CSV table of C-alpha atoms in Angstrom, one decimal:
chain,number,residue,atom,x,y,z
X,1,MET,CA,-52.9,-184.2,131.2
X,2,HIS,CA,-53.7,-182.9,127.8
X,3,VAL,CA,-53.4,-179.1,127.7
X,4,LEU,CA,-57.0,-178.7,126.4
X,5,ARG,CA,-58.3,-180.6,129.3
X,6,GLN,CA,-56.3,-178.5,131.8
X,7,LEU,CA,-57.7,-175.3,130.2
X,8,ASN,CA,-61.2,-176.7,130.5
X,9,VAL,CA,-60.7,-177.5,134.2
X,10,GLU,CA,-59.3,-174.0,134.8
X,11,LYS,CA,-62.4,-172.5,133.2
X,12,LEU,CA,-64.7,-174.6,135.3
X,13,GLN,CA,-62.8,-173.6,138.5
X,14,LYS,CA,-63.2,-169.9,137.5
X,15,ARG,CA,-66.9,-170.3,136.9
X,16,LEU,CA,-67.2,-172.0,140.3
X,17,ILE,CA,-65.7,-169.1,142.0
X,18,ASP,CA,-67.7,-166.6,140.0
X,19,GLY,CA,-70.9,-168.4,141.2
X,20,THR,CA,-72.1,-169.2,137.7
X,21,ILE,CA,-72.0,-173.0,138.5
X,22,ASP,CA,-72.2,-174.9,141.7
X,23,ARG,CA,-70.2,-177.8,143.0
X,24,ARG,CA,-72.3,-180.5,141.4
X,25,GLU,CA,-72.2,-178.7,138.0
X,26,PHE,CA,-68.4,-178.5,138.4
X,27,SER,CA,-68.4,-182.3,139.0
X,28,ARG,CA,-70.5,-182.9,135.8
X,29,GLY,CA,-68.1,-180.6,133.9
X,30,LEU,CA,-65.1,-182.7,134.9
X,31,ALA,CA,-66.9,-185.8,133.9
X,32,ALA,CA,-67.6,-184.2,130.5
X,33,VAL,CA,-63.9,-183.9,129.8
X,34,GLY,CA,-63.3,-187.4,130.8
X,35,LEU,CA,-61.9,-186.8,134.3
X,36,SER,CA,-62.8,-188.9,137.3
X,37,LEU,CA,-64.0,-187.0,140.3
X,38,VAL,CA,-62.4,-189.4,142.7
X,39,THR,CA,-59.0,-189.8,141.0
X,40,TYR,CA,-58.3,-186.5,139.3
X,41,PRO,CA,-55.7,-184.4,141.3
X,42,ILE,CA,-55.5,-180.6,140.8
X,43,VAL,CA,-52.0,-180.6,142.1
X,44,LYS,CA,-49.6,-183.2,140.8
X,45,ALA,CA,-47.3,-184.4,143.6
X,46,PRO,CA,-44.3,-186.8,143.7
X,47,ALA,CA,-44.3,-190.0,145.7
X,48,ARG,CA,-45.7,-189.7,149.2
X,49,ALA,CA,-43.3,-188.2,151.7
X,50,ALA,CA,-43.6,-186.6,155.2
X,51,GLY,CA,-46.1,-183.7,155.2
X,52,GLU,CA,-47.9,-184.9,152.0
X,53,LEU,CA,-51.6,-185.5,152.2
X,54,VAL,CA,-54.3,-187.0,150.1
X,55,VAL,CA,-57.6,-185.2,150.7
X,56,VAL,CA,-61.0,-186.0,149.3
X,57,THR,CA,-63.0,-182.8,149.0
X,58,TRP,CA,-65.6,-180.9,147.0
X,59,PRO,CA,-64.7,-179.1,143.8
X,60,GLY,CA,-63.6,-175.5,144.6
X,61,TYR,CA,-62.3,-176.4,148.0
X,62,ASP,CA,-58.8,-177.0,146.7
X,63,LEU,CA,-57.7,-173.4,146.3
X,64,PRO,CA,-54.7,-171.8,147.9
X,65,GLU,CA,-56.9,-169.2,149.5
X,66,LEU,CA,-58.4,-171.9,151.7
X,67,MET,CA,-55.1,-173.3,153.1
X,68,GLY,CA,-52.5,-170.5,153.3
X,69,ASP,CA,-50.8,-171.6,156.5
X,70,PHE,CA,-50.5,-175.2,155.3
X,71,ILE,CA,-48.8,-174.2,152.1
X,72,ALA,CA,-46.5,-171.9,154.0
X,73,LYS,CA,-45.4,-174.7,156.3
X,74,TYR,CA,-45.2,-177.6,153.8
X,75,GLY,CA,-44.5,-175.8,150.6
X,76,ARG,CA,-47.2,-177.6,148.6
X,77,SER,CA,-50.9,-178.2,148.5
X,78,PRO,CA,-52.3,-181.7,149.2
X,79,GLU,CA,-53.1,-184.1,146.4
X,80,TYR,CA,-56.8,-183.9,145.8
X,81,SER,CA,-59.7,-186.2,144.8
X,82,TYR,CA,-63.3,-185.1,144.5
X,83,PHE,CA,-66.7,-186.1,145.7
X,84,GLY,CA,-69.0,-187.0,142.9
X,85,SER,CA,-71.3,-188.3,145.6
X,86,GLU,CA,-70.5,-189.1,149.2
X,87,ASP,CA,-71.9,-192.6,148.8
X,88,GLU,CA,-69.6,-193.2,145.8
X,89,VAL,CA,-66.5,-192.2,147.8
X,90,PHE,CA,-67.7,-194.3,150.8
X,91,SER,CA,-67.8,-197.3,148.6
X,92,LYS,CA,-64.3,-196.7,147.3
X,93,VAL,CA,-62.8,-196.2,150.8
X,94,GLN,CA,-64.6,-199.4,151.9
X,95,ALA,CA,-62.9,-201.1,148.9
X,96,GLY,CA,-59.5,-200.0,150.0
X,97,TYR,CA,-58.9,-196.4,148.8
X,98,ALA,CA,-57.1,-194.7,151.7
X,99,PRO,CA,-57.0,-190.9,151.6
X,100,ASP,CA,-55.8,-189.2,154.7
X,101,LEU,CA,-58.6,-186.7,155.1
X,102,LEU,CA,-62.2,-186.5,153.8
X,103,HIS,CA,-64.5,-183.5,153.7
X,104,PRO,CA,-68.0,-184.9,153.7
X,105,GLY,CA,-71.3,-183.8,155.2
X,106,ASN,CA,-72.0,-184.6,158.9
X,107,TYR,CA,-75.0,-186.8,157.9
X,108,ILE,CA,-72.7,-189.6,156.5
X,109,VAL,CA,-70.1,-189.8,159.2
X,110,ARG,CA,-71.9,-192.6,161.0
X,111,LYS,CA,-71.6,-194.7,157.9
X,112,PHE,CA,-67.8,-194.4,158.0
X,113,VAL,CA,-67.7,-195.0,161.7
X,114,ASP,CA,-69.8,-198.1,161.6
X,115,ALA,CA,-67.6,-199.5,158.8
X,116,ASP,CA,-64.5,-198.8,160.9
X,117,LEU,CA,-62.9,-196.7,158.2
X,118,ILE,CA,-62.0,-193.6,160.2
X,119,GLN,CA,-60.4,-192.7,163.5
X,120,PRO,CA,-61.3,-190.3,166.4
X,121,ILE,CA,-60.0,-186.7,166.1
X,122,ASP,CA,-58.6,-184.9,169.1
X,123,PRO,CA,-59.9,-181.3,168.9
X,124,ASP,CA,-57.3,-180.1,171.4
X,125,ARG,CA,-54.7,-180.5,168.7
X,126,LEU,CA,-56.4,-177.8,166.6
X,127,LYS,CA,-55.6,-174.2,167.2
X,128,VAL,CA,-58.9,-173.1,165.7
X,129,TRP,CA,-61.0,-175.3,168.1
X,130,PRO,CA,-61.7,-172.5,170.7
X,131,ASP,CA,-63.1,-170.3,167.8
X,132,ILE,CA,-65.6,-172.8,166.5
X,133,ALA,CA,-69.2,-171.8,167.1
X,134,PRO,CA,-70.3,-173.7,170.2
X,135,GLU,CA,-73.7,-174.6,168.7
X,136,ILE,CA,-72.1,-176.6,165.9
X,137,LYS,CA,-69.1,-178.3,167.7
X,138,ASP,CA,-71.4,-181.3,168.5
X,139,ILE,CA,-73.4,-181.2,165.3
X,140,ALA,CA,-75.3,-184.4,164.6
X,141,GLY,CA,-72.9,-187.1,163.5
X,142,ALA,CA,-69.8,-185.5,165.1
X,143,ILE,CA,-69.7,-187.9,168.1
X,144,HIS,CA,-70.1,-191.6,168.2
X,145,ASN,CA,-69.8,-193.8,171.3
X,146,GLY,CA,-68.4,-190.9,173.2
X,147,LYS,CA,-65.6,-190.2,170.7
X,148,ARG,CA,-65.3,-187.3,168.2
X,149,TYR,CA,-64.9,-188.2,164.6
X,150,PHE,CA,-65.9,-185.0,162.8
X,151,ILE,CA,-64.6,-181.4,162.9
X,152,PRO,CA,-67.2,-179.0,161.4
X,153,ALA,CA,-65.6,-176.6,158.9
X,154,GLU,CA,-68.4,-174.8,157.0
X,155,PHE,CA,-72.1,-175.0,156.3
X,156,GLY,CA,-74.5,-173.8,153.6
X,157,HIS,CA,-78.2,-173.0,153.9
X,158,THR,CA,-81.1,-174.2,151.9
X,159,SER,CA,-84.1,-171.9,152.0
X,160,VAL,CA,-86.6,-169.9,149.9
X,161,LEU,CA,-85.1,-167.6,147.4
X,162,PHE,CA,-87.5,-164.9,146.2
X,163,ARG,CA,-87.8,-161.8,144.1
X,164,THR,CA,-88.5,-159.0,146.6
X,165,ASP,CA,-90.1,-156.9,143.8
X,166,LEU,CA,-92.5,-159.6,142.7
X,167,VAL,CA,-94.0,-161.0,146.0
X,168,ASP,CA,-96.2,-159.5,148.7
X,169,PRO,CA,-94.0,-157.3,150.9
X,170,LYS,CA,-95.4,-159.0,154.0
X,171,TYR,CA,-93.2,-162.0,153.2
X,172,VAL,CA,-90.1,-159.8,153.3
X,173,GLU,CA,-91.1,-158.8,156.8
X,174,GLU,CA,-92.6,-162.0,158.1
X,175,ASN,CA,-90.1,-164.6,156.8
X,176,THR,CA,-92.4,-167.5,156.7
X,177,LEU,CA,-92.4,-170.7,154.7
X,178,GLU,CA,-96.1,-170.3,154.1
X,179,ILE,CA,-95.1,-168.3,151.0
X,180,VAL,CA,-94.5,-171.5,149.1
X,181,PHE,CA,-98.1,-172.5,149.6
X,182,ASP,CA,-99.6,-169.2,148.6
X,183,GLU,CA,-102.1,-169.7,145.7
X,184,ARG,CA,-101.4,-166.3,144.3
X,185,TYR,CA,-98.1,-167.6,143.0
X,186,ALA,CA,-99.5,-170.6,141.1
X,187,GLY,CA,-97.2,-171.5,138.2
X,188,ARG,CA,-94.5,-169.2,139.5
X,189,ILE,CA,-92.7,-171.5,141.9
X,190,ALA,CA,-89.6,-173.6,141.1
X,191,TRP,CA,-89.3,-176.2,143.8
X,192,THR,CA,-86.6,-178.7,144.6
X,193,ASP,CA,-86.9,-182.3,143.4
X,194,ASP,CA,-85.8,-183.6,146.8
X,195,SER,CA,-88.1,-185.8,148.9
X,196,GLY,CA,-86.5,-185.0,152.2
X,197,ALA,CA,-86.6,-181.2,151.7
X,198,ASN,CA,-90.2,-181.3,150.6
X,199,VAL,CA,-91.4,-183.4,153.6
X,200,ARG,CA,-89.4,-181.3,156.1
X,201,VAL,CA,-90.7,-177.9,154.8
X,202,ALA,CA,-94.3,-179.1,154.9
X,203,ALA,CA,-93.8,-180.6,158.4
X,204,LEU,CA,-92.5,-177.3,159.7
X,205,VAL,CA,-95.4,-175.3,158.2
X,206,LEU,CA,-97.8,-177.8,159.9
X,207,GLY,CA,-96.0,-177.1,163.2
X,208,TYR,CA,-94.4,-180.5,163.7
X,209,GLU,CA,-91.2,-180.6,165.7
X,210,ASN,CA,-90.3,-184.3,165.1
X,211,ILE,CA,-89.4,-183.6,161.5
X,212,TRP,CA,-86.8,-186.4,161.4
X,213,ASP,CA,-89.3,-189.1,162.4
X,214,LEU,CA,-92.8,-188.2,161.5
X,215,ASN,CA,-95.6,-190.7,162.3
X,216,ASP,CA,-98.1,-192.0,159.8
X,217,ASP,CA,-100.8,-189.5,160.7
X,218,GLN,CA,-98.4,-186.6,160.4
X,219,LEU,CA,-97.1,-187.9,157.1
X,220,GLU,CA,-100.7,-188.0,155.8
X,221,GLU,CA,-101.1,-184.3,156.6
X,222,VAL,CA,-97.8,-183.6,154.9
X,223,ARG,CA,-98.9,-185.5,151.8
X,224,LYS,CA,-102.1,-183.3,151.6
X,225,LEU,CA,-100.1,-180.1,151.9
X,226,LEU,CA,-97.5,-181.2,149.3
X,227,THR,CA,-100.4,-182.2,147.0
X,228,LYS,CA,-101.8,-178.7,147.3
X,229,GLN,CA,-98.3,-177.2,146.6
X,230,ARG,CA,-97.8,-179.5,143.5
X,231,LYS,CA,-100.6,-177.6,141.8
X,232,LEU,CA,-98.7,-174.3,142.4
X,233,VAL,CA,-95.3,-175.5,141.2
X,234,ARG,CA,-94.2,-174.6,137.7
X,235,TYR,CA,-91.5,-177.2,137.8
X,236,TYR,CA,-89.3,-179.2,140.2
X,237,TRP,CA,-85.7,-178.4,139.5
X,238,SER,CA,-82.6,-180.5,139.7
X,239,ASP,CA,-80.3,-178.0,137.8
X,240,PRO,CA,-79.7,-174.8,139.8
X,241,THR,CA,-78.7,-172.9,136.7
X,242,GLU,CA,-82.1,-173.5,135.2
X,243,MET,CA,-83.7,-172.3,138.4
X,244,GLU,CA,-81.6,-169.1,138.5
X,245,GLN,CA,-82.4,-168.3,134.9
X,246,SER,CA,-86.1,-168.6,135.7
X,247,MET,CA,-85.7,-166.3,138.7
X,248,ALA,CA,-83.7,-163.8,136.7
X,249,SER,CA,-86.3,-163.6,133.9
X,250,GLY,CA,-89.2,-163.4,136.3
X,251,GLU,CA,-90.7,-166.6,135.1
X,252,VAL,CA,-90.7,-167.7,138.7
X,253,VAL,CA,-90.8,-165.5,141.7
X,254,MET,CA,-89.5,-168.0,144.3
X,255,ALA,CA,-87.6,-171.2,144.5
X,256,TRP,CA,-86.0,-173.5,147.0
X,257,GLY,CA,-82.3,-172.9,146.7
X,258,TYR,CA,-78.8,-172.6,148.2
X,259,ASN,CA,-76.6,-169.7,149.4
X,260,GLN,CA,-74.6,-169.9,146.2
X,261,SER,CA,-77.6,-169.1,144.0
X,262,LEU,CA,-78.2,-166.0,146.1
X,263,VAL,CA,-74.6,-164.9,145.4
X,264,SER,CA,-75.0,-165.6,141.7
X,265,LEU,CA,-78.3,-163.7,141.4
X,266,LYS,CA,-77.1,-160.8,143.4
X,267,ARG,CA,-74.1,-160.5,141.1
X,268,GLN,CA,-76.6,-159.9,138.3
X,269,GLY,CA,-78.1,-157.0,140.2
X,270,LEU,CA,-81.4,-158.7,140.8
X,271,PRO,CA,-83.6,-157.8,143.8
X,272,VAL,CA,-83.6,-161.2,145.5
X,273,ALA,CA,-83.6,-162.3,149.1
X,274,PHE,CA,-82.7,-165.5,150.9
X,275,MET,CA,-85.3,-166.2,153.6
X,276,THR,CA,-84.4,-166.9,157.2
X,277,PRO,CA,-87.8,-168.6,158.0
X,278,LYS,CA,-89.3,-168.2,161.4
X,279,GLU,CA,-90.1,-171.9,161.2
X,280,GLY,CA,-86.4,-172.8,161.0
X,281,LEU,CA,-83.5,-172.5,158.5
X,282,PHE,CA,-82.1,-175.7,157.1
X,283,ALA,CA,-78.4,-176.3,156.4
X,284,TRP,CA,-76.0,-178.9,155.4
X,285,GLY,CA,-72.8,-179.0,157.5
X,286,SER,CA,-69.5,-180.2,156.1
X,287,GLY,CA,-66.2,-180.9,157.9
X,288,PHE,CA,-63.3,-183.3,158.2
X,289,ILE,CA,-63.0,-186.9,159.1
X,290,MET,CA,-59.6,-188.7,159.3
X,291,HIS,CA,-58.8,-192.1,157.8
X,292,LYS,CA,-57.8,-194.8,160.3
X,293,ASP,CA,-54.6,-195.3,158.3
X,294,VAL,CA,-53.7,-191.6,158.0
X,295,LYS,CA,-50.0,-191.3,156.9
X,296,ASP,CA,-49.0,-188.1,158.7
X,297,GLU,CA,-51.3,-187.1,161.6
X,298,GLN,CA,-49.6,-183.7,162.2
X,299,ALA,CA,-49.9,-182.6,158.6
X,300,ALA,CA,-53.6,-183.6,158.7
X,301,TYR,CA,-54.2,-181.5,161.8
X,302,ASP,CA,-52.3,-178.6,160.2
X,303,TYR,CA,-54.4,-178.8,157.1
X,304,MET,CA,-57.6,-178.7,159.1
X,305,ASP,CA,-56.3,-175.7,161.1
X,306,ALA,CA,-55.5,-173.9,157.9
X,307,TRP,CA,-58.8,-174.6,156.2
X,308,ILE,CA,-60.9,-173.5,159.2
X,309,SER,CA,-58.7,-170.5,160.0
X,310,PRO,CA,-60.4,-167.0,160.1
X,311,GLU,CA,-58.7,-166.0,156.9
X,312,SER,CA,-59.8,-169.1,155.0
X,313,GLY,CA,-63.3,-168.8,156.4
X,314,ALA,CA,-63.6,-165.1,155.4
X,315,TRP,CA,-62.6,-166.0,151.8
X,316,LEU,CA,-65.2,-168.8,151.8
X,317,ILE,CA,-67.9,-166.5,153.0
X,318,ASP,CA,-67.1,-163.7,150.6
X,319,ASN,CA,-66.6,-165.8,147.5
X,320,TYR,CA,-69.1,-168.7,147.9
X,321,GLY,CA,-71.6,-167.3,150.3
X,322,TYR,CA,-71.2,-170.3,152.6
X,323,ALA,CA,-70.9,-169.9,156.4
X,324,SER,CA,-67.7,-170.7,158.3
X,325,SER,CA,-67.8,-172.6,161.5
X,326,ASN,CA,-65.1,-170.2,162.8
X,327,LEU,CA,-66.8,-167.2,164.4
X,328,LYS,CA,-63.6,-165.1,164.0
X,329,ALA,CA,-64.0,-165.3,160.2
X,330,TYR,CA,-66.9,-163.0,160.1
X,331,GLY,CA,-65.0,-160.1,161.5
X,332,LEU,CA,-62.7,-160.2,158.5
X,333,VAL,CA,-65.6,-159.7,156.0
X,334,ALA,CA,-67.0,-156.2,155.2
X,335,SER,CA,-70.2,-155.5,157.2
X,336,GLU,CA,-72.1,-154.6,154.0
X,337,ARG,CA,-71.2,-158.0,152.5
X,338,LEU,CA,-72.3,-159.8,155.6
X,339,ASP,CA,-75.6,-157.9,155.5
X,340,GLU,CA,-76.0,-158.9,151.8
X,341,LEU,CA,-75.5,-162.6,152.6
X,342,GLY,CA,-77.6,-162.6,155.8
X,343,PHE,CA,-74.6,-163.2,158.1
X,344,SER,CA,-74.6,-159.9,160.0
X,345,ASN,CA,-75.3,-161.8,163.2
X,346,PRO,CA,-73.7,-165.2,162.7
X,347,GLU,CA,-74.5,-166.5,166.2
X,348,GLU,CA,-78.2,-165.8,165.7
X,349,VAL,CA,-78.1,-167.4,162.3
X,350,ILE,CA,-76.5,-170.6,163.7
X,351,ARG,CA,-79.0,-170.7,166.6
X,352,LYS,CA,-81.9,-170.7,164.0
X,353,THR,CA,-80.3,-173.3,161.8
X,354,ILE,CA,-81.6,-176.8,161.6
X,355,PHE,CA,-78.7,-179.0,160.4
X,356,PHE,CA,-79.4,-182.0,158.3
X,357,ARG,CA,-78.9,-185.4,159.9
X,358,ALA,CA,-79.0,-188.9,158.6
X,359,LEU,CA,-82.5,-190.4,158.6
X,360,GLU,CA,-83.1,-194.0,159.7
X,361,PRO,CA,-83.5,-196.1,156.6
X,362,GLU,CA,-87.1,-197.0,157.3
X,363,VAL,CA,-88.0,-193.3,157.9
X,364,ASP,CA,-86.2,-192.3,154.7
X,365,ALA,CA,-88.2,-194.9,152.7
X,366,ARG,CA,-91.5,-193.6,154.1
X,367,TYR,CA,-90.6,-190.0,153.3
X,368,GLU,CA,-89.6,-191.0,149.8
X,369,ALA,CA,-92.8,-192.9,149.3
X,370,VAL,CA,-94.9,-189.9,150.2
X,371,TYR,CA,-93.0,-187.6,147.9
X,372,THR,CA,-93.1,-190.1,145.0
X,373,GLU,CA,-96.8,-190.3,145.4
X,374,VAL,CA,-97.2,-186.6,145.3
X,375,ARG,CA,-95.0,-186.1,142.3
X,376,ALA,CA,-96.9,-188.8,140.4
X,377,GLY,CA,-100.1,-186.9,141.0
X,378,GLY,CA,-101.4,-188.9,143.9
């Protein structure tokens, strides 16, 4: 690789750890210097031998701090490829690309199972399995036809980020999603350009429990509420950096965002909070699936053990603001830091978390149609 390209990649990795960019911005950065997300390896390795793995993961998940025991045993990191999007990687694996492990979201596992691309995983071969939070061992997508295909590793929340100095103090106490429909903040809300998130939030505020399969009458009420909110939104964001800058300047006082944006804004010394809504806290869950033609099963299990160990989980929590599936990880993080990130009681946080799941295609299409109509001014 050209030296300049390598330096650019190292700078991108540093910014990822610093919290000034997120995983998707890292992906775009790699593309900007002409590197393929699916084929670019951080660690160059010789021809495959025993103990060597090929892992498809997210940018920033390839660091030695996340796999110490694996490196100690095998003397090397795996060869890495990256997700640009999970659907893109699925297409490449379906076409014959055969990495040993993949680290996707739980919501896409069924797609790999139905295509007969992955094999069941035996959790009893994992040393960390007894320490995984019971509430997420069987996260949606983990088990198909009575067999386990997915091992949860970490999760990240999406919720309301807000300036505690610029909103009504009652919202700091009440923690309700109703804040994003408060007309007092018209023109000062940055909202996500995501159909599913918009529909789910509105559905929870309306008191619906079947948020993954709303009927037509419920969707009509959702449409009305989202139409009301559209008049309050300053803009719908797709770039988290833009949203964070608006929060920092006070241009907007609240936004739909991710844990990592909280970390970034806190590092700037801003008075921000990440809401744990009484209506429910959404999260994506990521973990490991194993290719049906894995080359070295034991190495694959060792890698999963190292990545989900308490030590790796603690590093992930402290540096990225994500949550580890390993409950022992939280005891290795300073209590003040856990308080800052909202993880002082991880069991309670997990109990309140609503993990994303794959929507049936026809449901997804209906949700998208409602959101598209609202965004177009309907």
